Coordinates of N, CA, C and O in Angstrom, one line a residue:
X1275 N -35.3 14.5 -6.6 CA -35.5 13.1 -6.0 C -36.0 13.3 -4.6 O -35.5 14.3 -3.8
X1276 N -36.5 12.4 -4.1 CA -36.8 12.2 -2.7 C -35.6 11.7 -1.8 O -34.6 11.2 -2.4
X1277 N -35.8 11.8 -0.6 CA -34.7 11.3 0.3 C -34.2 10.1 0.1 O -33.2 9.8 0.2
X1278 N -35.1 9.1 0.1 CA -34.9 7.8 0.1 C -34.0 7.4 -1.4 O -33.2 6.5 -1.4
X1279 N -34.6 8.1 -2.3 CA -33.6 7.8 -3.6 C -32.3 8.2 -3.4 O -31.3 7.8 -3.9
X1280 N -32.3 9.6 -3.0 CA -30.8 10.1 -2.8 C -29.8 9.2 -1.8 O -28.6 8.9 -2.1
X1281 N -30.6 8.6 -0.8 CA -29.8 7.8 0.2 C -29.4 6.4 -0.6 O -28.3 6.1 -0.4
X1282 N -30.3 5.9 -1.5 CA -30.0 4.7 -2.2 C -28.7 5.0 -3.4 O -27.8 4.3 -3.2
X1283 N -28.9 6.2 -4.0 CA -27.9 6.4 -5.0 C -26.5 6.8 -4.3 O -25.6 6.8 -5.1
X1284 N -26.4 7.2 -3.1 CA -25.2 7.6 -2.7 C -24.9 6.7 -1.2 O -23.6 7.0 -0.9
X1285 N -25.5 5.8 -1.2 CA -25.1 4.7 -0.1 C -25.0 5.4 1.2 O -24.2 5.1 2.0
X1286 N -26.0 6.4 1.6 CA -25.7 7.4 2.7 C -27.1 7.3 3.4 O -28.1 7.3 2.6
X1287 N -27.3 7.0 4.7 CA -28.5 6.9 5.3 C -29.3 8.0 5.3 O -28.9 9.4 5.1
X1288 N -30.7 8.0 5.2 CA -31.5 9.1 5.4 C -31.2 10.1 6.7 O -31.4 11.2 6.5
X1289 N -31.0 9.5 7.8 CA -30.6 10.1 8.9 C -29.5 11.0 8.7 O -29.5 12.3 8.9
X1290 N -28.2 10.6 7.9 CA -27.2 11.3 7.7 C -27.6 12.5 6.9 O -27.0 13.5 6.9
X1291 N -28.4 12.3 5.7 CA -28.7 13.3 4.9 C -29.4 14.6 5.5 O -29.2 15.6 5.4
X1292 N -30.4 14.1 6.5 CA -30.9 15.0 7.3 C -29.9 15.8 8.2 O -30.0 17.1 8.2
X1293 N -28.9 15.3 8.7 CA -27.8 15.8 9.6 C -27.2 16.6 8.7 O -26.8 18.0 9.0
X1294 N -26.8 16.4 7.3 CA -26.1 17.2 6.5 C -27.0 18.6 6.3 O -26.3 19.7 6.1
X1295 N -28.3 18.4 6.2 CA -28.9 19.7 5.9 C -29.1 20.5 7.3 O -28.7 21.7 7.3
X1296 N -29.2 19.9 8.5 CA -28.9 20.5 9.8 C -27.5 21.3 9.8 O -27.6 22.6 10.3
X1297 N -26.7 20.8 9.4 CA -25.4 21.5 9.3 C -25.2 22.5 8.2 O -24.0 23.2 8.3
X1298 N -26.0 22.5 7.3 CA -25.8 23.6 6.2 C -25.0 22.9 5.2 O -24.5 23.7 4.2
X1299 N -24.8 21.7 5.0 CA -24.0 21.0 4.0 C -24.8 20.7 2.8 O -24.2 20.5 1.7
X1300 N -26.1 20.6 2.9 CA -27.0 20.1 1.9 C -28.3 20.8 2.0 O -28.7 21.2 3.0
X1301 N -28.8 21.1 0.8 CA -30.1 21.9 0.8 C -31.3 21.0 -0.1 O -30.8 20.4 -1.0
X1302 N -32.4 21.0 0.6 CA -33.6 20.5 -0.1 C -34.7 21.5 -0.2 O -34.6 22.7 0.6
X1303 N -35.7 21.2 -0.9 CA -36.9 22.0 -0.9 C -37.8 21.0 -0.5 O -37.6 19.8 -0.2
X1304 N -39.1 21.7 0.0 CA -40.2 20.8 0.5 C -41.2 20.7 -0.6 O -41.5 21.8 -1.1
X1305 N -42.1 19.5 -0.6 CA -43.2 19.6 -1.4 C -44.2 20.3 -0.4 O -44.0 20.4 0.8
X1306 N -45.5 20.1 -1.0 CA -46.7 21.0 -0.3 C -46.8 20.0 0.9 O -47.3 20.5 1.9
X1307 N -46.7 18.7 0.8 CA -46.8 17.8 1.9 C -45.8 17.7 3.0 O -45.9 16.9 3.8
X1308 N -44.7 18.5 2.6 CA -43.7 18.5 3.5 C -42.5 17.6 3.4 O -41.6 17.5 4.1
X1309 N -42.4 16.8 2.1 CA -41.4 15.8 1.8 C -40.1 16.7 1.2 O -40.5 17.5 0.4
X1310 N -39.1 16.2 1.5 CA -37.8 16.7 1.2 C -37.6 16.4 -0.3 O -37.9 15.1 -0.6
X1311 N -37.2 17.2 -1.2 CA -36.9 16.8 -2.5 C -35.3 17.4 -2.7 O -35.2 18.6 -2.3
X1312 N -34.6 16.9 -3.6 CA -33.3 17.2 -3.9 C -32.9 17.3 -5.4 O -33.5 16.5 -6.1
X1313 N -32.3 18.3 -6.0 CA -31.8 18.1 -7.4 C -30.9 17.2 -7.6 O -30.3 16.7 -6.7
X1314 N -30.7 16.9 -8.9 CA -29.8 15.9 -9.3 C -28.4 16.1 -8.7 O -27.8 15.2 -8.4
X1315 N -28.0 17.3 -8.6 CA -26.4 17.7 -8.3 C -26.5 17.3 -7.0 O -25.3 17.1 -6.5
X1316 N -27.4 16.9 -6.2 CA -27.1 16.5 -4.9 C -26.5 15.3 -4.7 O -25.8 14.8 -3.6
X1317 N -26.5 14.4 -5.7 CA -25.8 13.1 -5.6 C -24.2 13.6 -5.5 O -23.7 12.9 -4.5
X1318 N -23.8 14.6 -6.3 CA -22.5 14.9 -6.4 C -22.1 15.5 -5.0 O -21.0 15.3 -4.4
X1319 N -22.9 16.3 -4.4 CA -22.6 17.0 -3.3 C -22.3 15.9 -2.2 O -21.5 16.2 -1.1
X1320 N -23.3 15.1 -1.9 CA -23.4 14.0 -0.9 C -22.0 13.3 -1.0 O -21.3 13.0 -0.1
X1321 N -21.5 12.8 -2.2 CA -20.4 12.0 -2.5 C -19.1 12.8 -2.0 O -18.4 12.5 -1.2
X1322 N -19.2 14.4 -2.2 CA -18.1 15.1 -2.0 C -18.2 15.2 -0.3 O -17.0 15.1 0.4
X1323 N -19.2 15.2 0.3 CA -19.3 15.5 1.8 C -18.7 14.2 2.4 O -18.0 14.3 3.3
X1324 N -19.1 13.0 1.9 CA -18.6 11.7 2.5 C -17.0 11.6 2.2 O -16.4 11.3 3.2
X1325 N -16.6 12.2 1.2 CA -15.1 12.1 0.9 C -14.5 13.1 1.9 O -13.2 12.7 2.4
X1326 N -14.9 14.3 2.1 CA -14.3 15.2 3.2 C -14.5 14.5 4.6 O -13.6 14.9 5.3
X1327 N -15.5 13.9 5.1 CA -15.6 13.4 6.3 C -14.6 12.2 6.3 O -14.0 12.0 7.5
X1328 N -14.4 11.4 5.3 CA -13.6 10.3 5.3 C -12.0 10.9 5.5 O -11.2 10.2 6.0
X1329 N -11.8 12.1 5.0 CA -10.5 12.7 5.1 C -10.3 13.1 6.6 O -9.1 13.7 6.8
X1330 N -11.1 13.1 7.3 CA -11.3 13.7 8.8 C -11.7 15.0 8.9 O -11.2 15.4 10.1
X1331 N -12.2 15.6 8.0 CA -12.5 17.0 8.4 C -14.1 17.1 9.1 O -14.8 15.9 8.9
X1332 N -14.1 17.9 10.1 CA -15.4 18.0 10.7 C -16.6 18.6 9.9 O -16.1 19.4 8.9
X1333 N -17.6 18.7 10.2 CA -18.8 19.2 9.5 C -18.7 20.7 9.4 O -18.9 21.4 8.2
X1334 N -18.1 21.5 10.5 CA -17.9 22.9 10.4 C -16.7 23.3 9.4 O -17.1 24.3 8.6
X1335 N -15.7 22.4 9.2 CA -14.7 22.9 8.2 C -15.4 22.4 6.8 O -15.0 23.1 5.8
X1336 N -16.1 21.3 6.8 CA -16.7 21.1 5.3 C -17.7 22.2 4.9 O -17.7 22.7 3.7
X1337 N -18.4 22.8 6.1 CA -19.2 23.7 5.5 C -18.5 24.9 5.1 O -19.0 25.8 4.1
X1338 N -17.3 25.2 5.6 CA -16.3 26.4 5.0 C -15.9 25.9 3.8 O -15.8 26.9 2.8
X1339 N -15.6 24.9 3.3 CA -14.9 24.3 2.3 C -16.1 24.1 1.1 O -15.7 24.6 0.1
X1340 N -17.2 23.6 1.2 CA -18.0 23.5 0.1 C -18.2 24.4 -0.7 O -18.3 24.3 -1.9
X1341 N -18.6 25.7 -0.3 CA -18.7 26.6 -1.1 C -17.6 27.1 -2.2 O -17.8 27.7 -3.2
X1342 N -16.4 26.5 -1.9 CA -15.2 26.7 -2.7 C -14.9 25.8 -3.4 O -14.0 25.5 -4.3
X1343 N -15.8 24.7 -3.6 CA -15.7 23.5 -4.5 C -16.7 23.4 -5.5 O -17.9 23.6 -5.1
X1344 N -16.4 22.8 -6.6 CA -17.3 22.5 -7.4 C -17.7 21.0 -7.1 O -16.9 20.2 -7.1
X1345 N -19.2 20.7 -7.1 CA -19.5 19.6 -6.7 C -19.2 18.4 -8.0 O -18.8 17.3 -7.5
X1346 N -19.2 18.7 -9.1 CA -19.2 17.7 -10.4 C -17.9 17.2 -10.2 O -17.6 15.9 -10.4
X1347 N -16.8 17.8 -9.8 CA -15.4 17.3 -10.0 C -14.6 17.6 -8.8 O -13.2 17.1 -8.7
X1348 N -15.1 18.2 -7.9 CA -14.3 18.5 -6.6 C -13.4 19.5 -6.7 O -12.6 19.8 -5.7
X1349 N -13.2 20.2 -8.0 CA -12.2 21.2 -8.2 C -12.6 22.4 -7.6 O -13.7 22.7 -7.0
X1350 N -11.7 23.3 -7.4 CA -11.9 24.8 -6.8 C -12.8 25.6 -7.5 O -12.8 25.7 -8.8
X1351 N -13.7 26.4 -6.9 CA -14.4 27.4 -7.6 C -13.9 28.7 -7.6 O -12.8 28.8 -6.8
X1352 N -14.4 29.6 -8.1 CA -14.1 31.1 -7.9 C -13.9 31.6 -6.5 O -13.3 32.6 -6.3
X1353 N -14.8 30.9 -5.6 CA -15.0 31.3 -4.2 C -13.7 30.9 -3.4 O -13.6 31.2 -2.2
X1354 N -12.9 30.1 -3.9 CA -11.6 29.7 -3.2 C -10.6 30.7 -2.8 O -10.5 31.8 -3.6
X1355 N -10.3 30.9 -1.6 CA -9.5 32.2 -1.1 C -8.1 31.7 -0.7 O -7.9 30.4 -0.3
X1356 N -7.1 32.6 -0.6 CA -5.8 32.2 -0.1 C -5.8 31.4 1.3 O -5.1 30.7 1.7
X1357 N -6.7 32.2 2.2 CA -6.9 31.7 3.5 C -7.5 30.2 3.4 O -6.8 29.4 4.3
X1358 N -8.3 30.0 2.6 CA -8.8 28.5 2.5 C -7.7 27.5 2.1 O -7.6 26.4 2.7
X1359 N -7.0 28.1 1.0 CA -5.9 27.4 0.6 C -4.7 26.8 1.8 O -4.3 25.8 2.0
X1360 N -4.4 27.9 2.7 CA -3.5 27.8 3.7 C -4.2 26.7 4.7 O -3.3 25.8 5.3
X1361 N -5.4 26.8 5.0 CA -6.1 25.8 5.9 C -6.1 24.5 5.3 O -6.0 23.7 6.1
X1362 N -6.5 24.4 4.2 CA -6.4 23.1 3.4 C -5.0 22.6 3.5 O -4.8 21.2 3.6
X1363 N -4.0 23.1 3.4 CA -2.6 22.7 3.4 C -2.4 22.4 4.8 O -1.7 21.1 5.1
X1364 N -2.9 22.9 5.9 CA -2.6 22.3 7.3 C -3.5 21.0 7.3 O -2.9 20.1 7.9
X1365 N -4.7 21.1 6.8 CA -5.5 19.7 6.7 C -4.9 18.5 6.1 O -4.8 17.5 6.6
X1366 N -4.2 18.8 4.9 CA -3.4 17.8 4.2 C -2.3 17.3 5.1 O -2.0 16.3 4.9
X1367 N -1.5 18.3 5.6 CA -0.2 18.0 6.5 C -0.9 16.9 7.7 O -0.1 16.1 7.9
X1368 N -1.9 17.4 8.2 CA -2.5 16.4 9.2 C -2.8 14.9 8.6 O -2.3 14.1 9.4
X1369 N -3.3 15.0 7.5 CA -3.7 13.7 6.9 C -2.1 12.8 6.5 O -2.3 11.6 6.7
X1370 N -1.3 13.6 6.1 CA -0.2 13.0 5.9 C 0.5 12.4 7.0 O 1.1 11.3 7.1
X1371 N 0.3 13.0 8.2 CA 1.0 12.7 9.6 C 0.3 11.4 10.0 O 0.7 10.4 10.3
X1372 N -1.1 11.3 9.7 CA -1.8 10.1 10.0 C -1.5 9.0 9.1 O -1.5 7.9 9.6
X1373 N -1.2 9.1 7.8 CA -0.7 8.1 7.0 C 0.4 7.6 7.3 O 0.6 6.5 7.4
X1374 N 1.4 8.5 7.7 CA 2.8 8.1 8.3 C 2.7 7.3 9.5 O 3.4 6.1 9.6
X1375 N 1.8 7.5 10.3 CA 1.6 6.9 11.6 C 1.0 5.5 11.2 O 1.5 4.4 11.9
X1376 N 0.1 5.5 10.6 CA -0.5 4.0 10.1 C 0.6 3.0 9.4 O 0.6 2.0 9.7
X1377 N 1.4 3.9 8.7 CA 2.3 2.9 8.1 C 3.4 2.4 9.1 O 3.8 1.3 9.1
X1378 N 3.8 3.3 10.1 CA 4.5 2.6 11.3 C 4.0 1.6 11.8 O 4.4 0.6 12.3
X1379 N 2.5 1.8 12.2 CA 1.9 0.7 12.9 C 2.0 -0.4 12.2 O 2.2 -1.5 12.6
X1380 N 1.7 -0.4 10.8 CA 1.5 -1.5 9.9 C 3.0 -2.3 10.0 O 3.1 -3.5 9.9
X1381 N 4.0 -1.5 9.9 CA 5.3 -2.1 9.9 C 5.4 -3.0 11.3 O 6.0 -4.0 11.3
X1382 N 5.1 -2.3 12.4 CA 5.1 -3.1 13.7 C 4.3 -4.2 13.6 O 4.9 -5.3 14.0
X1383 N 3.3 -4.2 13.2 CA 2.4 -5.4 13.2 C 2.9 -6.6 12.0 O 3.0 -7.7 12.4
X1384 N 3.7 -5.9 11.2 CA 4.2 -7.0 10.3 C 5.2 -7.9 11.0 O 5.5 -8.9 10.9
X1385 N 6.2 -7.1 11.8 CA 7.1 -7.5 12.5 C 6.7 -8.5 13.6 O 7.1 -9.8 13.8
X1386 N 5.6 -8.3 14.1 CA 4.9 -9.2 15.1 C 4.5 -10.4 14.5 O 4.5 -11.5 15.0
X1387 N 3.8 -10.3 13.3 CA 3.4 -11.4 12.6 C 4.4 -12.3 12.3 O 4.3 -13.6 12.4
X1388 N 5.6 -11.6 11.8 CA 6.7 -12.5 11.6 C 7.1 -13.3 12.7 O 7.3 -14.5 12.5
X1389 N 7.5 -12.7 13.8 CA 7.8 -13.4 14.9 C 6.9 -14.3 15.5 O 7.1 -15.2 15.7
X1390 N 5.8 -14.0 15.3 CA 4.6 -14.9 16.0 C 4.5 -16.2 15.0 O 4.1 -17.3 15.5
X1391 N 4.7 -16.0 14.0 CA 4.6 -17.2 13.1 C 6.0 -18.0 12.8 O 6.0 -19.0 12.0
X1392 N 7.0 -17.4 13.5 CA 8.1 -18.1 13.7 C 8.8 -18.2 12.3 O 9.8 -18.9 12.1
X1393 N 8.8 -17.3 11.5 CA 9.3 -17.2 10.3 C 10.3 -16.0 10.3 O 10.6 -15.3 11.3
X1394 N 10.8 -15.7 9.0 CA 11.6 -14.6 8.8 C 10.9 -13.8 8.0 O 9.9 -13.7 7.6
X1395 N 11.6 -12.5 7.9 CA 11.1 -11.4 6.9 C 10.6 -11.9 5.7 O 9.6 -11.4 5.0
X1396 N 11.1 -13.1 5.3 CA 10.8 -13.6 3.7 C 9.3 -14.3 3.8 O 8.4 -14.2 3.3
X1397 N 8.9 -14.6 5.3 CA 7.5 -15.2 5.6 C 6.6 -14.0 5.4 O 5.3 -14.2 5.1
X1398 N 6.9 -12.8 5.8 CA 6.1 -11.8 5.8 C 5.6 -11.4 4.2 O 4.5 -11.1 4.2
X1399 N 6.5 -11.6 3.5 CA 6.2 -11.3 1.9 C 5.2 -12.5 1.5 O 4.3 -12.2 0.7
X1400 N 5.5 -13.7 1.8 CA 4.6 -14.8 1.6 C 3.2 -14.6 2.2 O 2.1 -14.9 1.6
X1401 N 3.0 -13.9 3.2 CA 1.5 -13.5 3.9 C 0.9 -12.4 3.3 O 0.0 -11.9 3.7
X1402 N 1.6 -11.8 2.2 CA 0.9 -10.7 1.4 C 1.1 -9.4 2.0 O 0.9 -8.4 1.7
X1403 N 2.4 -9.4 3.0 CA 2.6 -7.9 3.6 C 3.6 -7.4 2.8 O 4.6 -8.2 2.3
X1404 N 3.6 -6.2 2.5 CA 4.7 -5.5 1.9 C 5.9 -5.2 2.7 O 5.9 -5.0 3.8
X1405 N 7.1 -5.7 2.1 CA 8.3 -5.6 3.1 C 9.3 -4.8 2.0 O 10.2 -4.6 2.5
X1406 N 9.1 -4.6 0.8 CA 10.2 -4.1 0.0 C 10.4 -2.6 0.4 O 11.7 -2.2 0.2
X1407 N 9.7 -1.9 0.8 CA 9.8 -0.5 1.2 C 9.3 -0.1 2.5 O 8.2 0.6 2.5
X1408 N 9.9 -0.4 3.7 CA 9.4 -0.2 4.9 C 9.3 1.2 5.4 O 10.0 2.1 4.8
X1409 N 8.4 1.4 6.0 CA 8.1 3.0 6.3 C 9.2 3.2 7.4 O 9.8 2.5 8.3
X1410 N 9.6 4.7 7.6 CA 10.6 4.8 8.6 C 10.1 4.4 10.0 O 8.9 4.5 10.2
X1411 N 11.1 3.8 10.7 CA 10.7 3.3 11.8 C 11.0 4.2 13.1 O 11.9 5.2 13.0
X1412 N 10.0 4.2 14.0 CA 10.1 5.1 15.2 C 10.0 4.2 16.3 O 9.0 4.4 17.3
X1413 N 10.9 3.1 16.4 CA 10.8 2.1 17.5 C 11.1 2.7 18.9 O 10.8 2.0 19.9
X1414 N 11.6 3.7 19.1 CA 12.0 4.2 20.6 C 10.8 4.2 21.3 O 9.9 5.0 20.8
X1415 N 10.8 3.7 22.4 CA 9.6 3.8 23.4 C 8.4 2.9 22.7 O 7.3 3.0 23.6
X1416 N 8.6 2.0 22.0 CA 7.4 1.1 21.5 C 7.8 -0.2 22.3 O 8.8 -0.7 22.0
X1417 N 6.7 -0.8 22.9 CA 6.9 -2.1 23.5 C 6.0 -2.8 23.0 O 4.9 -2.7 22.2
X1418 N 6.4 -4.3 23.0 CA 5.5 -5.3 22.3 C 4.5 -5.9 23.2 O 3.8 -6.8 23.2
X1419 N 4.2 -5.2 24.4 CA 3.2 -5.8 25.4 C 2.0 -5.1 24.9 O 1.9 -4.2 24.5

């Protein structure tokens, strides 16, 4: 398939696809006239690349990781190494920390919304905010200004 079709099928810009090639994340062949063509499996590869970028990995880390993953399901291939597993655990811990921080930020925003609306914590629930199980608070040093 040509680059335009791959872009449409993956909702990724042609410019991004060219960048993925420059970074060694994606491979194309060229027609005699110089146009890029991609195999069908490139769709899965691009989706996997997008997922890894969304998880906060840089292109260099993704380049290390992709040879160790199957494109079809994202599972590990035989090329996965113990070193890679350890590195991925570190990446996962970093993502967990980001999630925890976002949950703390959301809790603070929920409190501000409740106060600003002149309501109580019941008002937060009416506004669609989750209040049943708040995230652990880290309010020391946090100001409302």
